[in-house]
Amino acid sequence: MPKNSPKQIPKFMKAIQLTRDSASMSPVIALREDIPVPAAAPGQLLVKVRASAIQPSDLWNARGGFPYTTYPRIPGRDFAGIIAAGPRCGEEVYGTSGFTHAFTADGFHAEYCLVPEDAVAPKPKNLSFTQAASVGVPLTTAALVLRKGFAKSSDVVFVIGAFGAVGSAVVQLARAQGCTVLTGSRDDNADVNTKVDENLEGLATLTQGRGVDLVIDTVGIPALTKAAIENLAHSGRISIIAAPGDVDLVVDMRNLYRQEKTLIGCNSLSYSVQGMAQELAAMTSKFEEGTLVPGSEDIWTKIGLEQAVDVCKGVYKEVGKFVIVMD
């Protein structure tokens, strides 16, 4: 038996479960201790979850924000753990959801999870389980948004929300590609403080009036998005991953077509769990060689499944980063 293999798989496990009786009701969030541990069929892996982050989209899912979530459902999009049954038993792996797990298949806020064989990537050896369990959604979204924005090494890339989870991942990946990166945030440490410069006039100075080639908008504030479009260079692109639910974006269509600018939407929930695993597998060596640097483990508050129920219910009003750590 491999060194990391669990000695015995229990019959039941603890998990957070969402239930809903009606589409007009918010989901009921509860800790269950009697969920049967799923059995791995051919082509599947049973993973003993060691850690699973609570991402913003997990909180939105727990509040009924995704119309395609089916119930009852175990939430949780990101995980890191050890293969407990199936091929490569004992291997340390990490993964993220795609459009299935946590929505139409059970996710990872549980002691065990069931995934297809090709839905995991080798965990970077220099990352803890906590670190590996927190990078899935931000890192894969960052890789997708840069690819859909056709980022290339000669580009000047402006990242709105550059110090957030996805934004900081975009900054790292874009710089690794050789791009010149300008940061935007409500912070004086950014190249452009978007709180005091809502029209992004600082970009003209930073680019000598040329404009930026690619904007990555991780925030979705229409006024900032509009200003970013106006500050694009000829043939510039803006790739957007966030938007408010009830506010329209109004743009100068004449400027858009005359300057041949492109607006691009990017939704990580359009991709499969297998595709996300491929993205993470490509990142494993980058973490191990130091091209990518994970956030410090200290920025995450480690909690158990019991506390995670309260986090999902919104009991903790302060902004925080929580990761569920299993015994």
Backbone as numpy.savetxt, mean C-alpha at the origin, in Angstrom:
# Nx Ny Nz CAx CAy CAz Cx Cy Cz
12.09 -31.70 8.95 11.23 -30.50 8.95 12.12 -29.26 8.95
11.89 -28.26 8.06 12.70 -27.06 8.04 12.69 -26.36 9.39
13.75 -25.59 9.62 13.95 -24.96 10.92 12.77 -24.11 11.37
12.18 -23.34 10.44 11.12 -22.41 10.81 9.72 -23.01 10.80
9.61 -24.27 10.42 8.28 -24.87 10.27 7.56 -24.94 11.61
6.30 -24.50 11.65 5.52 -24.67 12.89 5.41 -26.16 13.23
5.55 -26.47 14.52 5.54 -27.88 14.93 4.15 -28.49 14.79
3.12 -27.70 15.01 1.77 -28.23 14.95 0.81 -27.13 14.52
-0.07 -27.44 13.59 -1.05 -26.48 13.13 -2.34 -26.70 13.91
-2.84 -25.69 14.61 -4.06 -25.88 15.40 -5.30 -26.00 14.51
-6.39 -26.40 15.10 -7.64 -26.52 14.35 -8.34 -25.17 14.19
-8.14 -24.29 15.17 -8.83 -23.00 15.14 -7.83 -21.87 15.34
-8.23 -20.69 14.93 -7.33 -19.55 15.03 -8.11 -18.30 15.43
-7.35 -17.28 15.88 -7.90 -15.96 16.13 -7.85 -15.15 14.84
-8.86 -14.33 14.64 -8.90 -13.47 13.47 -9.89 -12.35 13.70
-9.65 -11.23 13.04 -10.67 -10.18 12.98 -11.64 -10.56 11.86
-12.92 -10.41 12.14 -13.90 -10.74 11.11 -14.90 -9.60 10.96
-15.20 -9.27 9.70 -16.22 -8.29 9.37 -17.49 -9.03 8.95
-18.62 -8.62 9.51 -19.91 -9.17 9.08 -20.85 -8.00 8.80
-21.80 -8.24 7.91 -22.78 -7.19 7.61 -24.08 -7.84 7.16
-25.19 -7.42 7.77 -26.49 -7.98 7.44 -27.16 -7.28 6.27
-26.77 -6.01 6.04 -27.42 -5.24 5.00 -26.42 -4.28 4.39
-26.57 -4.02 3.09 -25.67 -3.10 2.40 -25.79 -1.68 2.93
-26.86 -1.38 3.61 -27.05 -0.04 4.16 -26.42 0.12 5.54
-25.90 -0.97 6.09 -25.33 -0.95 7.43 -23.81 -0.97 7.37
-23.17 -0.39 8.38 -21.72 -0.52 8.51 -21.38 -1.92 8.97
-20.23 -2.47 8.57 -19.85 -3.81 9.02 -19.68 -3.86 10.54
-19.96 -5.01 11.09 -19.68 -5.28 12.50 -18.28 -5.88 12.57
-17.45 -5.32 13.44 -16.06 -5.75 13.57 -15.90 -6.51 14.87
-15.38 -7.72 14.79 -15.26 -8.52 16.01 -14.02 -9.40 15.94
-13.50 -9.72 17.12 -12.43 -10.71 17.23 -13.06 -12.08 17.41
-12.70 -12.99 16.53 -13.17 -14.37 16.65 -12.00 -15.25 17.05
-12.28 -16.24 17.89 -11.24 -17.19 18.30 -11.56 -18.60 17.84
-12.64 -18.73 17.04 -13.09 -20.06 16.65 -13.13 -20.22 15.13
-12.32 -19.44 14.43 -12.26 -19.57 12.97 -11.43 -20.80 12.62
-11.97 -21.74 11.85 -11.18 -22.92 11.48 -9.94 -22.51 10.66
-8.82 -23.09 11.00 -7.61 -22.87 10.19 -7.82 -23.53 8.84
-7.70 -22.80 7.74 -7.97 -23.40 6.43 -6.91 -24.43 6.05
-7.31 -25.40 5.30 -6.38 -26.44 4.83 -5.90 -26.08 3.43
-4.61 -26.25 3.20 -4.02 -25.93 1.90 -4.32 -27.04 0.89
-5.00 -26.68 -0.18 -5.24 -27.60 -1.30 -4.06 -27.53 -2.26
-3.98 -28.43 -3.22 -2.91 -28.33 -4.22 -2.89 -26.95 -4.88
-1.70 -26.38 -4.98 -1.56 -25.04 -5.54 -1.71 -23.93 -4.54
-1.88 -24.28 -3.25 -2.05 -23.27 -2.21 -1.00 -23.42 -1.13
-0.82 -22.33 -0.36 0.06 -22.31 0.79 -0.72 -21.86 2.01
-0.46 -22.51 3.14 -0.94 -22.02 4.42 0.22 -21.28 5.07
0.01 -20.01 5.38 1.06 -19.18 5.97 0.69 -18.84 7.41
1.63 -19.07 8.31 1.46 -18.60 9.68 1.86 -17.13 9.70
0.90 -16.27 9.93 1.14 -14.83 9.88 1.91 -14.41 11.13
3.02 -13.72 10.92 3.79 -13.19 12.04 3.47 -11.71 12.29
3.12 -11.00 11.23 2.78 -9.59 11.38 1.91 -9.16 10.20
1.02 -8.20 10.46 0.14 -7.68 9.41 -0.19 -6.23 9.73
0.21 -5.32 8.86 -0.03 -3.89 9.08 -1.51 -3.57 8.93
-1.92 -2.48 9.55 -3.25 -1.92 9.32 -3.05 -0.69 8.44
-3.33 -0.86 7.16 -3.16 0.23 6.20 -4.43 1.09 6.15
-4.33 2.32 5.63 -5.54 3.17 5.52 -6.68 2.48 4.78
-6.36 1.71 3.75 -7.43 1.02 3.01 -8.06 -0.09 3.86
-7.34 -0.63 4.83 -7.94 -1.61 5.75 -8.99 -0.94 6.62
-8.69 0.27 7.08 -9.66 1.01 7.89 -10.89 1.35 7.06
-10.70 1.74 5.83 -11.82 2.06 4.94 -12.66 0.81 4.68
-12.00 -0.32 4.50 -12.71 -1.58 4.29 -13.54 -1.96 5.52
-12.97 -1.74 6.70 -13.68 -2.07 7.94 -14.91 -1.20 8.15
-14.95 -0.07 7.46 -16.10 0.83 7.58 -17.08 0.68 6.43
-16.86 -0.33 5.61 -17.78 -0.59 4.51 -17.53 0.25 3.28
-16.29 0.75 3.13 -15.99 1.67 2.05 -15.80 1.06 0.68
-15.67 -0.28 0.61 -15.48 -0.93 -0.68 -16.73 -1.73 -1.03
-17.44 -1.35 -2.08 -18.71 -2.00 -2.38 -18.59 -3.46 -2.80
-17.38 -3.89 -3.20 -17.22 -5.26 -3.68 -16.77 -6.22 -2.59
-16.57 -5.74 -1.35 -16.23 -6.65 -0.25 -17.43 -7.54 0.05
-17.18 -8.84 0.18 -18.22 -9.79 0.54 -18.03 -10.23 1.99
-19.11 -10.66 2.60 -19.11 -10.96 4.04 -19.63 -12.37 4.30
-19.20 -12.98 5.42 -18.22 -12.49 6.39 -16.82 -12.46 5.77
-15.95 -11.58 6.28 -14.64 -11.41 5.68 -13.59 -11.07 6.72
-12.43 -11.73 6.63 -11.26 -11.36 7.41 -10.52 -10.28 6.63
-10.32 -9.08 7.22 -9.64 -8.01 6.50 -8.12 -8.15 6.60
-7.42 -7.14 6.11 -5.96 -7.12 6.18 -5.31 -7.37 4.84
-4.60 -6.38 4.31 -4.04 -6.49 2.96 -2.57 -6.91 2.94
-1.81 -6.60 3.97 -0.37 -6.89 3.96 -0.01 -7.90 5.03
1.00 -8.72 4.76 1.42 -9.70 5.76 2.87 -10.11 5.55
3.43 -10.66 6.61 4.71 -11.37 6.55 4.60 -12.55 7.49
5.15 -13.68 7.08 5.03 -14.87 7.92 5.88 -16.02 7.42
5.50 -17.20 7.85 6.25 -18.43 7.55 5.30 -19.44 6.93
5.71 -20.04 5.83 4.88 -21.07 5.21 4.76 -22.25 6.16
3.50 -22.56 6.52 3.25 -23.63 7.49 2.85 -24.94 6.83
2.33 -24.88 5.61 1.94 -26.10 4.89 1.94 -25.80 3.40
2.40 -26.77 2.64 2.51 -26.60 1.20 3.96 -26.56 0.78
4.23 -26.34 -0.49 5.62 -26.28 -0.97 6.41 -25.20 -0.24
7.71 -25.44 -0.06 8.64 -24.49 0.58 8.28 -24.25 2.04
7.74 -25.27 2.71 7.35 -25.15 4.11 8.54 -24.65 4.93
8.31 -23.67 5.77 9.35 -23.09 6.60 9.97 -21.83 6.04
9.66 -21.49 4.78 10.24 -20.30 4.17 9.56 -19.05 4.70
10.36 -18.02 4.95 9.84 -16.72 5.38 9.41 -15.93 4.14
8.18 -15.44 4.15 7.62 -14.78 2.97 6.87 -13.52 3.37
6.57 -12.70 2.35 5.68 -11.56 2.56 4.82 -11.39 1.32
3.73 -10.62 1.49 2.82 -10.46 0.37 1.81 -9.36 0.65
0.98 -9.13 -0.36 -0.09 -8.14 -0.25 -1.26 -8.59 -1.11
-2.38 -7.87 -1.03 -3.65 -8.48 -1.39 -4.02 -8.51 -2.87
-3.70 -7.46 -3.62 -4.37 -7.35 -4.91 -5.86 -7.11 -4.68
-6.68 -7.49 -5.67 -8.11 -7.18 -5.56 -8.93 -8.28 -4.89
-8.29 -9.33 -4.41 -9.05 -10.44 -3.82 -8.98 -10.47 -2.30
-7.81 -10.77 -1.76 -7.69 -10.99 -0.32 -8.02 -9.72 0.47
-8.85 -9.92 1.48 -9.44 -8.87 2.32 -10.72 -8.32 1.72
-11.05 -8.73 0.50 -12.26 -8.22 -0.17 -13.22 -9.36 -0.54
-12.80 -10.24 -1.40 -13.64 -11.39 -1.77 -13.03 -12.71 -1.30
-11.87 -12.65 -0.72 -11.23 -13.80 -0.06 -10.65 -13.28 1.25
-10.50 -14.17 2.23 -10.04 -13.73 3.54 -8.63 -13.17 3.47
-8.43 -12.07 4.23 -7.15 -11.40 4.27 -6.28 -11.88 5.41
-5.47 -10.96 5.96 -4.32 -11.37 6.75 -4.31 -10.87 8.19
-5.42 -10.31 8.66 -5.53 -9.97 10.08 -6.00 -11.22 10.83
-5.15 -12.22 10.79 -5.47 -13.53 11.36 -4.17 -14.26 11.65
-4.28 -15.31 12.45 -3.06 -16.07 12.80 -2.56 -16.91 11.63
-3.46 -17.28 10.72 -3.07 -18.04 9.52 -3.80 -17.48 8.32
-3.22 -17.66 7.15 -3.89 -17.25 5.92 -3.60 -18.27 4.82
-4.50 -18.31 3.86 -4.38 -19.23 2.73 -4.20 -18.40 1.46
-3.15 -18.72 0.71 -2.87 -17.96 -0.52 -2.42 -18.93 -1.62
-2.55 -18.54 -2.89 -1.98 -19.35 -3.96 -0.45 -19.43 -3.83
0.12 -20.49 -4.37 1.58 -20.68 -4.28 2.35 -19.49 -4.84
1.82 -18.87 -5.89 2.54 -17.78 -6.54 2.12 -16.41 -6.03
1.55 -16.36 -4.82 1.07 -15.10 -4.26 1.96 -14.59 -3.13
3.15 -15.16 -2.96 4.08 -14.71 -1.93 5.44 -14.47 -2.57
6.24 -13.66 -1.89 7.62 -13.40 -2.30 8.54 -13.70 -1.13
9.79 -14.06 -1.38 10.73 -14.29 -0.28 10.92 -13.01 0.53
10.79 -13.13 1.84 10.98 -11.95 2.70 12.44 -11.52 2.66
12.71 -10.23 2.47 14.11 -9.77 2.53 14.75 -10.16 3.86
15.96 -10.69 3.79 16.62 -11.19 4.99 16.91 -10.09 6.00
17.07 -8.87 5.53 17.42 -7.77 6.43 16.21 -7.00 6.95
15.01 -7.50 6.67 13.80 -6.88 7.18 13.19 -7.76 8.26
12.73 -7.12 9.32 11.98 -7.85 10.34 10.61 -8.19 9.78
9.89 -9.07 10.47 8.53 -9.38 10.04 7.66 -8.11 10.08
7.87 -7.27 11.10 7.10 -6.03 11.19 7.35 -5.14 9.99
8.61 -4.96 9.62 8.93 -4.12 8.47 8.37 -4.71 7.18
8.55 -6.01 6.99 8.09 -6.66 5.76 6.57 -6.63 5.65
5.89 -6.64 6.79 4.42 -6.65 6.80 3.82 -5.28 6.56
4.66 -4.26 6.46 4.15 -2.89 6.33 4.44 -2.26 4.97
5.20 -2.93 4.11 5.64 -2.29 2.86 4.80 -2.70 1.65
3.96 -3.71 1.77 3.29 -4.27 0.60 2.46 -3.28 -0.18
1.42 -2.72 0.44 0.55 -1.78 -0.25 1.32 -0.54 -0.71
2.10 0.12 0.16 2.81 1.32 -0.30 3.80 1.04 -1.43
4.57 -0.03 -1.32 5.62 -0.29 -2.29 5.05 -0.71 -3.64
4.07 -1.59 -3.65 3.51 -2.03 -4.93 2.75 -0.88 -5.60
2.07 -0.05 -4.80 1.38 1.10 -5.38 2.38 2.07 -5.99
3.50 2.29 -5.28 4.53 3.19 -5.80 5.11 2.67 -7.11
5.38 1.38 -7.17 5.93 0.80 -8.41 4.94 0.93 -9.56
3.66 0.68 -9.27 2.64 0.77 -10.31 2.46 2.20 -10.81
2.41 3.15 -9.89 2.12 4.52 -10.28 3.27 5.11 -11.10
4.49 4.71 -10.81 5.63 5.15 -11.62 5.61 4.50 -13.00
5.27 3.22 -13.04 5.22 2.54 -14.33 4.11 3.11 -15.21
2.95 3.33 -14.62 1.85 3.89 -15.41 2.12 5.33 -15.83
2.98 6.02 -15.08 3.38 7.37 -15.45 4.55 7.41 -16.42
5.00 6.22 -16.85 6.11 6.10 -17.80 7.36 6.84 -17.32
7.68 6.67 -16.04 8.85 7.34 -15.48 10.12 6.85 -16.16
11.01 7.78 -16.46 12.31 7.43 -17.04 13.40 8.26 -16.36
14.64 7.83 -16.51 15.73 8.41 -15.72 15.94 9.89 -15.97
15.54 10.40 -17.13 15.74 11.82 -17.44 14.64 12.71 -16.87
13.64 12.12 -16.25 12.48 12.89 -15.78 12.77 13.66 -14.50
12.14 14.82 -14.41 11.98 15.51 -13.13 10.62 15.12 -12.60
10.60 14.46 -11.43 9.37 13.92 -10.85 9.02 14.70 -9.60
7.79 15.19 -9.54 7.30 15.89 -8.36 6.29 15.01 -7.65
6.53 14.74 -6.36 5.69 13.83 -5.58 4.90 14.64 -4.56
3.57 14.65 -4.72 2.69 15.30 -3.75 2.38 14.29 -2.65
2.63 14.70 -1.40 2.50 13.76 -0.29 3.74 12.90 -0.18
4.90 13.52 -0.37 6.15 12.78 -0.50 6.61 12.10 0.78
6.09 12.52 1.92 6.55 11.94 3.18 5.56 10.91 3.74
4.49 10.64 3.01 3.56 9.59 3.42 4.08 8.22 3.05
3.31 7.19 3.36 3.77 5.81 3.14 4.02 5.54 1.65
3.03 5.86 0.81 3.22 5.64 -0.63 4.19 6.65 -1.21
4.04 7.91 -0.80 4.89 8.96 -1.34 6.37 8.71 -1.09
6.72 8.29 0.12 8.13 8.04 0.41 8.66 6.85 -0.38
7.78 5.86 -0.64 8.18 4.74 -1.49 8.41 5.20 -2.93
7.54 6.09 -3.42 7.72 6.65 -4.76 9.05 7.38 -4.86
9.36 8.19 -3.85 10.62 8.94 -3.85 11.81 7.99 -3.97
11.81 6.93 -3.17 12.92 5.97 -3.22 13.03 5.29 -4.58
11.91 4.81 -5.09 11.94 4.08 -6.35 12.32 4.99 -7.52
11.79 6.22 -7.51 12.11 7.15 -8.59 13.60 7.52 -8.58
14.14 7.77 -7.40 15.58 8.07 -7.31 16.42 6.88 -7.72
15.96 5.67 -7.38 16.69 4.47 -7.78 16.72 4.32 -9.30
15.69 4.86 -9.98 15.64 4.83 -11.43 16.48 5.93 -12.06
17.02 6.83 -11.25 17.83 7.91 -11.78 17.07 9.20 -11.99
15.80 9.26 -11.60 15.00 10.47 -11.77 15.46 11.56 -10.80
15.27 12.80 -11.20 15.41 13.93 -10.29 14.08 14.11 -9.57
14.08 14.03 -8.26 12.84 14.02 -7.50 12.70 15.31 -6.70
11.55 15.94 -6.83 11.18 17.09 -6.02 10.03 16.66 -5.10
10.12 17.04 -3.84 9.14 16.60 -2.87 8.14 17.70 -2.55
6.89 17.31 -2.39 5.84 18.22 -1.98 5.13 17.69 -0.76
4.99 18.54 0.26 4.33 18.12 1.49 3.99 19.36 2.30
3.09 19.20 3.26 2.75 20.29 4.17 3.83 20.39 5.24
5.04 20.66 4.80 6.21 20.56 5.68 7.32 21.42 5.08
8.00 22.19 5.93 9.09 23.03 5.44 10.30 22.21 4.98
10.35 20.94 5.34 11.46 20.10 4.89 11.29 19.64 3.44
10.12 19.87 2.86 9.88 19.50 1.48 10.42 20.57 0.55
10.65 20.20 -0.71 11.08 21.19 -1.70 9.99 22.23 -1.92
8.74 21.80 -1.87 7.60 22.72 -1.97 6.67 22.43 -0.80
6.46 23.44 0.04 5.51 23.30 1.15 4.12 23.57 0.59
3.33 22.52 0.40 2.03 22.64 -0.24 1.00 23.35 0.64
1.31 23.54 1.90 0.40 24.25 2.80 0.46 25.75 2.52
1.66 26.28 2.27 1.83 27.72 2.06 1.93 28.07 0.57
2.18 27.10 -0.27 2.30 27.33 -1.72 1.31 26.42 -2.44
0.02 26.75 -2.30 -1.03 25.89 -2.87 -1.04 25.90 -4.39
-0.49 26.95 -5.01 -0.42 27.02 -6.46 0.86 26.41 -7.01
1.70 25.91 -6.12 2.95 25.24 -6.49 3.85 26.14 -7.34
3.86 27.43 -7.00 4.67 28.38 -7.75 6.16 28.10 -7.60
6.53 27.44 -6.51 7.94 27.11 -6.31 8.51 26.18 -7.37
7.64 25.42 -8.04 8.12 24.51 -9.08 8.75 25.25 -10.25
8.23 26.43 -10.56 8.79 27.20 -11.66 10.24 27.58 -11.37
10.51 27.98 -10.14 11.88 28.32 -9.76 12.77 27.09 -9.76
12.26 25.99 -9.21 13.06 24.77 -9.09 13.38 24.15 -10.45
12.54 24.40 -11.45 12.76 23.82 -12.79 13.16 24.87 -13.82
13.53 26.08 -13.35 13.90 27.18 -14.24 12.80 27.46 -15.27
11.56 27.34 -14.83 10.43 27.66 -15.67 10.01 26.57 -16.63
10.72 25.46 -16.66 10.41 24.39 -17.62 9.20 23.58 -17.22
9.00 23.39 -15.92 7.95 22.50 -15.44 8.49 21.10 -15.19
7.65 20.26 -14.62 8.08 18.90 -14.27 7.54 17.91 -15.29
8.26 16.82 -15.47 7.87 15.81 -16.46 6.76 14.90 -15.95
6.81 14.60 -14.66 5.85 13.65 -14.08 5.50 14.08 -12.68
4.20 14.14 -12.42 3.70 14.37 -11.06 3.07 13.08 -10.57
3.45 12.68 -9.37 2.78 11.57 -8.69 1.96 12.17 -7.55
0.65 12.08 -7.66 -0.26 12.68 -6.67 -0.80 11.58 -5.77
-0.29 11.54 -4.53 -0.74 10.52 -3.57 -1.77 11.08 -2.60
-2.18 12.34 -2.78 -3.05 13.01 -1.82 -4.46 13.19 -2.36
-4.58 13.72 -3.59 -5.89 13.88 -4.21 -6.68 15.09 -3.75
-5.99 16.19 -3.47 -6.68 17.44 -3.17 -6.84 18.19 -4.50
-8.09 18.39 -4.96 -8.29 18.93 -6.31 -7.52 20.20 -6.61
-7.43 21.14 -5.67 -6.71 22.39 -5.93 -5.24 22.13 -6.20
-4.63 21.22 -5.43 -3.22 20.88 -5.65 -3.05 20.12 -6.96
-3.98 19.21 -7.25 -3.91 18.45 -8.49 -3.97 19.37 -9.69
-4.90 20.34 -9.66 -5.04 21.31 -10.74 -3.77 22.13 -10.91
-3.20 22.58 -9.79 -1.96 23.35 -9.86 -0.81 22.51 -10.41
-0.78 21.25 -10.05 0.28 20.36 -10.54 0.18 20.19 -12.05
-1.04 20.04 -12.55 -1.24 19.90 -14.00 -0.74 21.15 -14.72
-1.02 22.31 -14.15 -0.59 23.56 -14.76 0.92 23.70 -14.76
1.61 23.01 -13.84 3.06 23.09 -13.75 3.78 21.95 -14.46
3.04 21.17 -15.24 3.67 20.13 -16.05 4.38 20.74 -17.24
5.51 20.15 -17.61 6.20 20.53 -18.84 5.40 20.03 -20.05
5.80 20.44 -21.24 5.18 19.92 -22.46 5.32 18.39 -22.47
4.23 17.71 -22.76 4.16 16.25 -22.75 4.30 15.66 -21.35
4.06 16.48 -20.33 4.13 16.00 -18.97 2.96 15.10 -18.61
3.15 14.29 -17.58 2.12 13.34 -17.13 1.86 13.53 -15.64
0.64 13.29 -15.24 0.31 13.25 -13.82 -0.40 11.94 -13.53
0.09 11.21 -12.55 -0.45 9.91 -12.19 -1.05 10.04 -10.79
-2.33 9.69 -10.67 -3.11 9.98 -9.46 -3.56 8.68 -8.80
-3.36 8.57 -7.48 -3.79 7.35 -6.77 -4.86 7.62 -5.72
-5.28 8.88 -5.58 -6.25 9.20 -4.52 -7.16 10.31 -4.99
-8.39 10.34 -4.46 -9.34 11.38 -4.80 -10.45 11.43 -3.76
-10.97 12.62 -3.48 -12.13 12.71 -2.59 -13.36 12.14 -3.29
-14.34 11.74 -2.53 -15.49 11.08 -3.12 -16.51 12.01 -3.73
-16.49 13.29 -3.36 -17.60 14.15 -3.77 -17.15 15.48 -4.37
-15.91 15.56 -4.86 -15.40 16.80 -5.44 -14.84 16.51 -6.82
-15.26 17.30 -7.81 -14.78 17.12 -9.18 -13.48 17.90 -9.41
-12.69 17.40 -10.34 -11.47 18.10 -10.76 -11.78 18.87 -12.04
-11.51 20.17 -12.01 -11.71 21.03 -13.18 -10.35 21.44 -13.72
-10.10 21.15 -15.00 -8.80 21.47 -15.59 -8.98 22.34 -16.83
-7.92 23.00 -17.21 -7.89 23.82 -18.42 -7.69 22.89 -19.61
-8.75 22.56 -20.31 -8.66 21.59 -21.41 -7.81 22.11 -22.56
-7.87 23.42 -22.81 -7.06 23.97 -23.90 -5.58 23.78 -23.62
-5.16 24.10 -22.40 -3.76 23.89 -22.02 -3.40 22.42 -22.07
-4.36 21.58 -21.66 -4.10 20.13 -21.62 -3.76 19.60 -23.01
-4.60 19.97 -24.01 -4.33 19.39 -25.34 -3.20 20.11 -26.06
-3.08 21.42 -25.87 -2.02 22.13 -26.58 -0.64 21.73 -26.07
-0.55 21.45 -24.79 0.73 21.05 -24.21 0.90 19.53 -24.17
-0.07 18.82 -24.73 -0.02 17.36 -24.83 0.25 16.68 -23.49
-0.48 17.15 -22.49 -0.33 16.59 -21.16 -1.24 15.38 -20.99
-0.90 14.53 -20.04 -1.63 13.28 -19.85 -2.02 13.10 -18.39
-3.30 12.77 -18.16 -3.80 12.43 -16.82 -3.96 10.92 -16.73
-3.43 10.34 -15.66 -3.42 8.89 -15.51 -3.96 8.51 -14.14
-4.87 7.58 -14.10 -5.34 7.02 -12.83 -4.63 5.71 -12.54
-4.37 5.45 -11.27 -3.71 4.20 -10.88 -4.39 3.65 -9.64
-4.91 2.43 -9.73 -5.62 1.78 -8.63 -5.00 0.41 -8.38
-4.35 0.26 -7.23 -3.67 -1.01 -6.93 -4.65 -2.17 -6.82
-5.94 -1.86 -6.62 -6.94 -2.92 -6.53 -7.41 -3.41 -7.90
-6.74 -2.97 -8.95 -7.02 -3.50 -10.28 -6.11 -4.68 -10.62
-5.25 -5.07 -9.69 -4.23 -6.07 -9.99 -4.37 -7.28 -9.08
-3.89 -8.41 -9.55 -4.05 -9.67 -8.83 -3.02 -9.81 -7.72
-3.32 -10.70 -6.79 -2.37 -10.99 -5.71 -1.09 -11.57 -6.27
-1.18 -12.31 -7.37 0.02 -12.85 -8.01 0.88 -11.73 -8.60
0.21 -10.76 -9.23 0.95 -9.63 -9.78 1.64 -8.82 -8.70
0.98 -8.67 -7.56 1.59 -7.95 -6.45 2.80 -8.70 -5.90
2.71 -10.03 -5.86 3.83 -10.84 -5.38 5.03 -10.68 -6.31
4.79 -10.58 -7.60 5.89 -10.36 -8.55 6.56 -9.01 -8.30
5.74 -8.01 -7.99 6.31 -6.70 -7.67 7.20 -6.79 -6.43
6.71 -7.47 -5.39 7.48 -7.58 -4.15 8.74 -8.43 -4.35
8.63 -9.48 -5.15 9.80 -10.33 -5.40 10.91 -9.52 -6.04
10.54 -8.57 -6.91 11.54 -7.73 -7.56 12.18 -6.78 -6.55
11.49 -6.50 -5.44 12.02 -5.58 -4.44 12.91 -6.27 -3.41
12.78 -7.59 -3.28 13.53 -8.30 -2.23 15.02 -8.04 -2.33
15.58 -8.21 -3.52 17.03 -8.01 -3.68 17.41 -6.55 -3.47
16.51 -5.63 -3.82 16.79 -4.20 -3.64 16.89 -3.85 -2.16
16.03 -4.47 -1.33 16.16 -4.27 0.11 17.47 -4.87 0.62
17.78 -6.07 0.16 18.96 -6.77 0.68 20.26 -6.10 0.27
20.28 -5.45 -0.89 21.49 -4.75 -1.33 21.53 -3.30 -0.88
20.45 -2.82 -0.28 20.42 -1.46 0.26 19.93 -0.40 -0.69
19.51 -0.78 -1.90 18.94 0.19 -2.83 17.64 0.75 -2.28
16.86 -0.10 -1.63 15.65 0.34 -0.93 15.90 0.22 0.58
15.42 1.21 1.31 15.59 1.21 2.76 14.22 1.25 3.41
13.88 0.28 4.23 12.56 0.29 4.87 12.49 1.33 5.97
11.27 1.71 6.33 11.11 2.59 7.47 11.53 1.89 8.75
11.93 2.67 9.73 12.31 2.09 11.00 11.15 1.34 11.63
11.46 0.23 12.27 10.43 -0.54 12.95 9.76 0.28 14.05
10.49 1.28 14.57 9.98 2.07 15.68 8.82 2.98 15.31
8.60 3.23 14.01 7.50 4.11 13.63 6.15 3.39 13.73
6.18 2.07 13.93 4.96 1.28 14.01 4.66 0.95 15.47
3.41 1.11 15.85 2.96 0.67 17.16 2.50 -0.78 17.04
3.15 -1.67 17.77 2.84 -3.09 17.68 1.67 -3.40 18.63
0.67 -4.06 18.08 -0.52 -4.39 18.85 -0.92 -5.83 18.58
-1.81 -6.35 19.42 -2.37 -7.67 19.19 -3.69 -7.56 18.45
-4.26 -8.71 18.12 -5.54 -8.72 17.41 -6.65 -8.06 18.23
-6.58 -8.22 19.54 -7.62 -7.62 20.39 -7.63 -6.11 20.24
-6.45 -5.48 20.30 -6.37 -4.02 20.14 -6.71 -3.60 18.71
-6.41 -4.47 17.75 -6.67 -4.13 16.35 -8.15 -3.91 16.09
-9.00 -4.61 16.82 -10.44 -4.40 16.69 -10.79 -2.95 17.02
-10.21 -2.43 18.08 -10.47 -1.04 18.47 -9.92 -0.07 17.44
-8.75 -0.37 16.88 -8.19 0.49 15.84 -9.15 0.56 14.65
-9.64 -0.59 14.24 -10.56 -0.63 13.09 -11.89 0.06 13.39
-12.29 0.06 14.65 -13.53 0.73 15.04 -13.34 2.23 15.19
-12.11 2.71 15.11 -11.85 4.12 15.23 -11.78 4.61 16.66
-11.52 3.70 17.60 -11.42 4.09 19.01 -10.23 5.03 19.22
-9.12 4.73 18.52 -7.94 5.57 18.63 -8.06 6.69 17.60
-8.31 7.90 18.06 -8.55 9.02 17.16 -7.27 9.62 16.63
-6.16 9.43 17.35 -4.92 10.01 16.89 -4.42 9.26 15.66
-3.70 9.97 14.82 -3.12 9.33 13.64 -1.97 8.46 14.09
-1.94 7.24 13.66 -0.86 6.35 14.06 -0.67 5.24 13.06
0.47 4.61 13.16 0.79 3.46 12.31 0.76 2.23 13.19
-0.14 1.30 12.88 -0.32 0.11 13.70 0.00 -1.13 12.89
0.68 -2.06 13.53 0.95 -3.35 12.91 0.58 -4.43 13.92
-0.19 -5.41 13.46 -0.60 -6.52 14.32 0.54 -7.53 14.36
0.98 -7.87 15.54 2.05 -8.85 15.72 1.45 -10.06 16.43
1.62 -11.23 15.80 1.06 -12.45 16.37 2.04 -13.10 17.35
1.49 -13.84 18.28 2.32 -14.56 19.25 3.14 -15.63 18.54
